[in-house]
Short mmCIF file of C-alpha atoms in Angstrom, two decimals:
data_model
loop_
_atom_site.label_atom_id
_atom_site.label_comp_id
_atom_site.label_asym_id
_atom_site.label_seq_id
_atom_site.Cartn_x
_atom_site.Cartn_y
_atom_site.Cartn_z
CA UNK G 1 19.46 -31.37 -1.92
CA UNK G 2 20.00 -33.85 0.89
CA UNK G 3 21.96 -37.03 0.42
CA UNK G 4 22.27 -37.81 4.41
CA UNK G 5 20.93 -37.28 7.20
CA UNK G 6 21.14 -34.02 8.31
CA UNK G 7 23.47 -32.23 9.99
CA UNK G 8 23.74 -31.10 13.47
CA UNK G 9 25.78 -28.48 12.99
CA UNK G 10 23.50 -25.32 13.78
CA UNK G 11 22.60 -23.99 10.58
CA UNK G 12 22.39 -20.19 11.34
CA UNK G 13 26.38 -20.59 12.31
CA UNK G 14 27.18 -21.19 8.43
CA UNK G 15 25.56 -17.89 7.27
CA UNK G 16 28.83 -16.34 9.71
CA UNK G 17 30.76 -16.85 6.35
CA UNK G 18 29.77 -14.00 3.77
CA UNK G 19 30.34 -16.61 0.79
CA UNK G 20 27.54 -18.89 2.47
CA UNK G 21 25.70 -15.93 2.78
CA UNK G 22 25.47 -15.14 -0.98
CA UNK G 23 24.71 -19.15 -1.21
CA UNK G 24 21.98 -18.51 1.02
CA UNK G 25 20.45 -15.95 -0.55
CA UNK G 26 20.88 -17.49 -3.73
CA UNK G 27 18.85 -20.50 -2.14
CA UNK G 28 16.60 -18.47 -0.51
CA UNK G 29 15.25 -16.62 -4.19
CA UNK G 30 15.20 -20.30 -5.83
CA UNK G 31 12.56 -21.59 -2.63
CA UNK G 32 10.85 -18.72 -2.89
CA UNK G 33 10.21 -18.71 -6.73
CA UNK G 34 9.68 -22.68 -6.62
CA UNK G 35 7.14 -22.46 -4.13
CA UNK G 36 5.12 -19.15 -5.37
CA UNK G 37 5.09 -20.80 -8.62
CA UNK G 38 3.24 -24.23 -9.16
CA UNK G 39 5.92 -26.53 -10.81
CA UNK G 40 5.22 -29.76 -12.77
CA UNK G 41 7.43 -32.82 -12.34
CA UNK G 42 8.90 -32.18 -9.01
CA UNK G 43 8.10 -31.13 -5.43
CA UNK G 44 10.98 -29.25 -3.25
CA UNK G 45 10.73 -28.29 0.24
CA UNK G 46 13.48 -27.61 3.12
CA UNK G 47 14.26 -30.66 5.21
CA UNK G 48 14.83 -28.28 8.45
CA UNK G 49 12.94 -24.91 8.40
CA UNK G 50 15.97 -22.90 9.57
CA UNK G 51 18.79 -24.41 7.02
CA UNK G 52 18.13 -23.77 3.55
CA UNK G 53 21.70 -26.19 2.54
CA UNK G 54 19.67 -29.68 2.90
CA UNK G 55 16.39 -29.98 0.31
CA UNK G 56 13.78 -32.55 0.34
CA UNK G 57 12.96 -33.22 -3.45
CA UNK G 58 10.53 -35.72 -4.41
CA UNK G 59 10.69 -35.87 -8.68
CA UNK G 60 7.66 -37.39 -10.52
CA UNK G 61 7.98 -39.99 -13.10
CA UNK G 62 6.92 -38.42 -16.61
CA UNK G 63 3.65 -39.71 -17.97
CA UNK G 64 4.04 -41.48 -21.13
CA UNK G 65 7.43 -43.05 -20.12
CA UNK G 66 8.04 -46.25 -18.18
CA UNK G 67 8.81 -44.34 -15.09
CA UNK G 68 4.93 -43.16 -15.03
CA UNK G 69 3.75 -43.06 -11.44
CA UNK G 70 6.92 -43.10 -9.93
CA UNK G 71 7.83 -41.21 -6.94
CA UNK G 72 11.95 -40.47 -6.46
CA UNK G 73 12.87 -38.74 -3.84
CA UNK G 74 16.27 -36.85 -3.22
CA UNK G 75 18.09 -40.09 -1.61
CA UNK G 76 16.92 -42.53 -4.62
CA UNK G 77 17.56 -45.20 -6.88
CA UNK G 78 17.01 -45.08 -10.28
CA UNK G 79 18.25 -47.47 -12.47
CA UNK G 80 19.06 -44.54 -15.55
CA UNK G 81 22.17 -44.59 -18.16
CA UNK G 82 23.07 -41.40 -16.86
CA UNK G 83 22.90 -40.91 -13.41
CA UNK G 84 22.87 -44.02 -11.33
CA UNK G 85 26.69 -44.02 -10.98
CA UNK G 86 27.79 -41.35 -8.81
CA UNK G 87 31.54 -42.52 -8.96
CA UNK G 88 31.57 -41.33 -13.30
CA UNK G 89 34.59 -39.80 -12.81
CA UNK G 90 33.40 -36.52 -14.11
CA UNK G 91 35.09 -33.19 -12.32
CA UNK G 92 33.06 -31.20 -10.48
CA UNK G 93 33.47 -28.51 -12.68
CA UNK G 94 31.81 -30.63 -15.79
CA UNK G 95 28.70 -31.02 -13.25
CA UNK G 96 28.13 -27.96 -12.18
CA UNK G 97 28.37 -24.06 -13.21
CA UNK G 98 26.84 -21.02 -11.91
CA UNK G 99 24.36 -20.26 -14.39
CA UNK G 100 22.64 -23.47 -13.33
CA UNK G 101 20.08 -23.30 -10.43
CA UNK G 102 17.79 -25.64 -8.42
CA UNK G 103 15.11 -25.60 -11.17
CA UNK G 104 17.52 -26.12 -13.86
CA UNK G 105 19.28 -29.72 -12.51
CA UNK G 106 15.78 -31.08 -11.48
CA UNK G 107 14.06 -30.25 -14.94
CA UNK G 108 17.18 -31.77 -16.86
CA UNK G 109 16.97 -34.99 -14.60
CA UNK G 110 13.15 -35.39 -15.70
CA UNK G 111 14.56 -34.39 -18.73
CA UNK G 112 16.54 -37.21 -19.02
CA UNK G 113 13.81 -39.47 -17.63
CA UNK G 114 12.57 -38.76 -21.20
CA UNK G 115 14.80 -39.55 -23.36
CA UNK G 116 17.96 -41.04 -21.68
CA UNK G 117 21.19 -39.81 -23.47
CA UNK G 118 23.44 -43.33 -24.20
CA UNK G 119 26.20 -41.39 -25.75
CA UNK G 120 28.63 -41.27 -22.58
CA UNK G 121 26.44 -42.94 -19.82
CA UNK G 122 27.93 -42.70 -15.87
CA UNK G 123 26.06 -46.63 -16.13
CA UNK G 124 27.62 -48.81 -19.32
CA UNK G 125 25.50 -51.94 -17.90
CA UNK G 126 22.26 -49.64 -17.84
CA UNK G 127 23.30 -47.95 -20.98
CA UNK G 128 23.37 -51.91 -22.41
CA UNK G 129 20.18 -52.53 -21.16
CA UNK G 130 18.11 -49.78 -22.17
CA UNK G 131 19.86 -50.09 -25.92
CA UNK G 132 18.48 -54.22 -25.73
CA UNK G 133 14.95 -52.75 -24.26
CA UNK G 134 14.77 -49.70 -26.79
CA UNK G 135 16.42 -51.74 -30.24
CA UNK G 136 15.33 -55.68 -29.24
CA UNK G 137 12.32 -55.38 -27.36
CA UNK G 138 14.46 -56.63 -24.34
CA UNK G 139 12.03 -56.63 -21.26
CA UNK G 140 14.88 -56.77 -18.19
CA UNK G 141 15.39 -52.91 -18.57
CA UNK G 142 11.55 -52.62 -18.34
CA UNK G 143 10.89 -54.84 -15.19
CA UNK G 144 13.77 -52.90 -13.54
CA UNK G 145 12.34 -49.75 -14.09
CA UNK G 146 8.68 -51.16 -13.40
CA UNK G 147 9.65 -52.86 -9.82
CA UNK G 148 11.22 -49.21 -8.78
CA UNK G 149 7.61 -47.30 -9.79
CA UNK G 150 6.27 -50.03 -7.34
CA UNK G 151 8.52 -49.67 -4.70
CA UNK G 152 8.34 -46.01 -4.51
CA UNK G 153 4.41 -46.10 -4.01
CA UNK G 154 4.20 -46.38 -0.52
CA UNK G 155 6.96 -43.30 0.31
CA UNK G 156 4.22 -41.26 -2.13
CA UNK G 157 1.38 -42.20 0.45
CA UNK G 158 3.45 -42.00 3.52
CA UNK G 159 4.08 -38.38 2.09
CA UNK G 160 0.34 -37.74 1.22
CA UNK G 161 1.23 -37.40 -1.87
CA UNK G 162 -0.63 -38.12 -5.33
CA UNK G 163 1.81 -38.65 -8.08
CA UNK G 164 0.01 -37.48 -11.34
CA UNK G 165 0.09 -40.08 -13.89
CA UNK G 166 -1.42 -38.25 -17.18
CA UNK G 167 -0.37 -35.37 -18.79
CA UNK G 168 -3.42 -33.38 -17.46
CA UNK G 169 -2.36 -34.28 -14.23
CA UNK G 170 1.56 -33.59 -14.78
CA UNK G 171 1.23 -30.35 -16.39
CA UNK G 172 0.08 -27.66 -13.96
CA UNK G 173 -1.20 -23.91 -15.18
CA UNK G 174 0.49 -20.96 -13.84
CA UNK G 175 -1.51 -19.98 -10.71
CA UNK G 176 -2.85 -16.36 -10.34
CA UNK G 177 -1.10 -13.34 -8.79
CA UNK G 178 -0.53 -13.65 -5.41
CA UNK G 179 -1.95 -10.16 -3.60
CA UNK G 180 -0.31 -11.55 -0.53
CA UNK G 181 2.80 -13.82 0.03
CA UNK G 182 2.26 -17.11 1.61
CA UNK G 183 4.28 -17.10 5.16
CA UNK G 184 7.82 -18.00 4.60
CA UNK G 185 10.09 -20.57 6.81
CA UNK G 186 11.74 -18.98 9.71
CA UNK G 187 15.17 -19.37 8.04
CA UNK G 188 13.82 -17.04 5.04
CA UNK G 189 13.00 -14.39 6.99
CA UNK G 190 16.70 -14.02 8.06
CA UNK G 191 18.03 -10.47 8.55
CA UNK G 192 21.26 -10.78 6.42
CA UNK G 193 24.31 -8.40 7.14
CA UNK G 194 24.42 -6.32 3.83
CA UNK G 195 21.56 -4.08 2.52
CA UNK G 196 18.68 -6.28 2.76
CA UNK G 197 16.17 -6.04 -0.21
CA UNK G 198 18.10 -6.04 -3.25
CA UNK G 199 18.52 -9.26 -5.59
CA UNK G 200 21.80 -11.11 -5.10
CA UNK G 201 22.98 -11.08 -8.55
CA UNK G 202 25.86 -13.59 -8.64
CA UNK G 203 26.10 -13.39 -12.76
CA UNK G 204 25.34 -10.87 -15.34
CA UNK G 205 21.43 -11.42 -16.37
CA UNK G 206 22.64 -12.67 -19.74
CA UNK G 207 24.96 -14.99 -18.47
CA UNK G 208 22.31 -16.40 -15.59
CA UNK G 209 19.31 -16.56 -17.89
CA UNK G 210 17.83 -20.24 -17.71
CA UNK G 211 17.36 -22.16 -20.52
CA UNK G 212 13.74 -23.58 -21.79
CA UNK G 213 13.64 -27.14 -21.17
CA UNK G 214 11.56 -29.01 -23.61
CA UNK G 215 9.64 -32.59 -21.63
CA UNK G 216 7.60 -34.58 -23.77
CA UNK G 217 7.89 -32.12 -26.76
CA UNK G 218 6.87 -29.43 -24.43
CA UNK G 219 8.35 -25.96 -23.80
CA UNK G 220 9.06 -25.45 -20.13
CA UNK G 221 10.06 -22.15 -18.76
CA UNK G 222 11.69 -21.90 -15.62
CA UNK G 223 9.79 -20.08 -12.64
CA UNK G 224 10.01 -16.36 -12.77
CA UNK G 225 11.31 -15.83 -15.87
#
């Protein structure tokens, strides 16, 4: 996901390294899945057709929750107990892993959208404010949350986008077989070095199966599985 503007570096130059090779192709299945299969909560898209290391995400606020109708995209701010401070001091390694994928960190942010986890928030003044809104009735965490919904409207409409705001809207059916693929972006049609057609498998299938996430007391199953 981008958090810049991108770079000018030529993209096609990184896939010279056989590690960001596997990364691509990695990156390349996750696209490929996310956009063959309809996904609720989120959109995802590549900022630059031929670099597949800087995503456009755009993550719907869940119905039913005070972020209804909100549109976040990658470079955001959202006032959350959990994620607004990037400086948490967390490791790297206690963010990240490599069973996780795309699908997986954007379905446990709207995850958290849902029900915000105060145990050990990255934002102890958010954390405060959502207990006081949640316990008290407190109505500053609200209007917080409330004037970021607004100001997000008009990047959903210079988009084109319609951000569902019911659960018939949010929650999408799983489209039909495709009989042909949709045309991919230049980049994924890349002719990579090694033998072409086979699966990258960076884990054992055990180890890289994705967990079900459950939003608003629903199961949700990650694409392809």
């Amino acid at each position: 996901m981008s958090n810049g503007p991108s770079s000018t570096s030529n993209p096609r130059a990184k896939l010279n390294n056989p590690a960001n090779q596997q990364a691509a192709r990695v990156l390349m299945q996750e696209l490929q899945s996310l956009q063959k299969e309809k996904t609720e909560g989120f959109t995802a898209k590549l900022v630059q057709d031929d670099n597949l290391f800087e995503w456009e995400v755009a993550i719907f606020g869940p119905p039913d929750t005070l972020y209804a109708g909100g549109y976040y995209k990658a470079i955001m701010n959202i006032l959350h107990p959990q994620t607004d401070n990037q400086r948490s001091g967390e490791l790297p390694s206690e963010r990240w892993n490599p069973t996780q994928n795309a699908y997986s960190v954007l379905m446990s942010i709207i995850s958290l959208l849902n029900e915000p986890n105060t145990n050990s928030p990255a934002n102890v003044e958010a954390s405060i404010m959502y207990r006081r809104w949640k316990e008290k009735g407190d109505k500053e965490y609200e209007r917080i949350i409330k004037e970021g919904v607004e100001a997000s409207r008009p990047d959903a409409a210079r988009d084109g986008v319609k951000v569902p705001t019911t659960m018939a809207e949010y929650c999408v059916a799983k489209p039909p077989a495709l009989k042909d693929k949709p045309p991919l972006p230049p980049i994924l049609d890349f002719n990579f070095d090694d033998d072409g057609d086979e699966p990258f498998d960076y884990t054992s299938e055990e180890e890289n199966a994705p967990a079900d996430v459950i939003i608003n007391g629903r199961t949700r199953t990650p694409p392809g599985s």
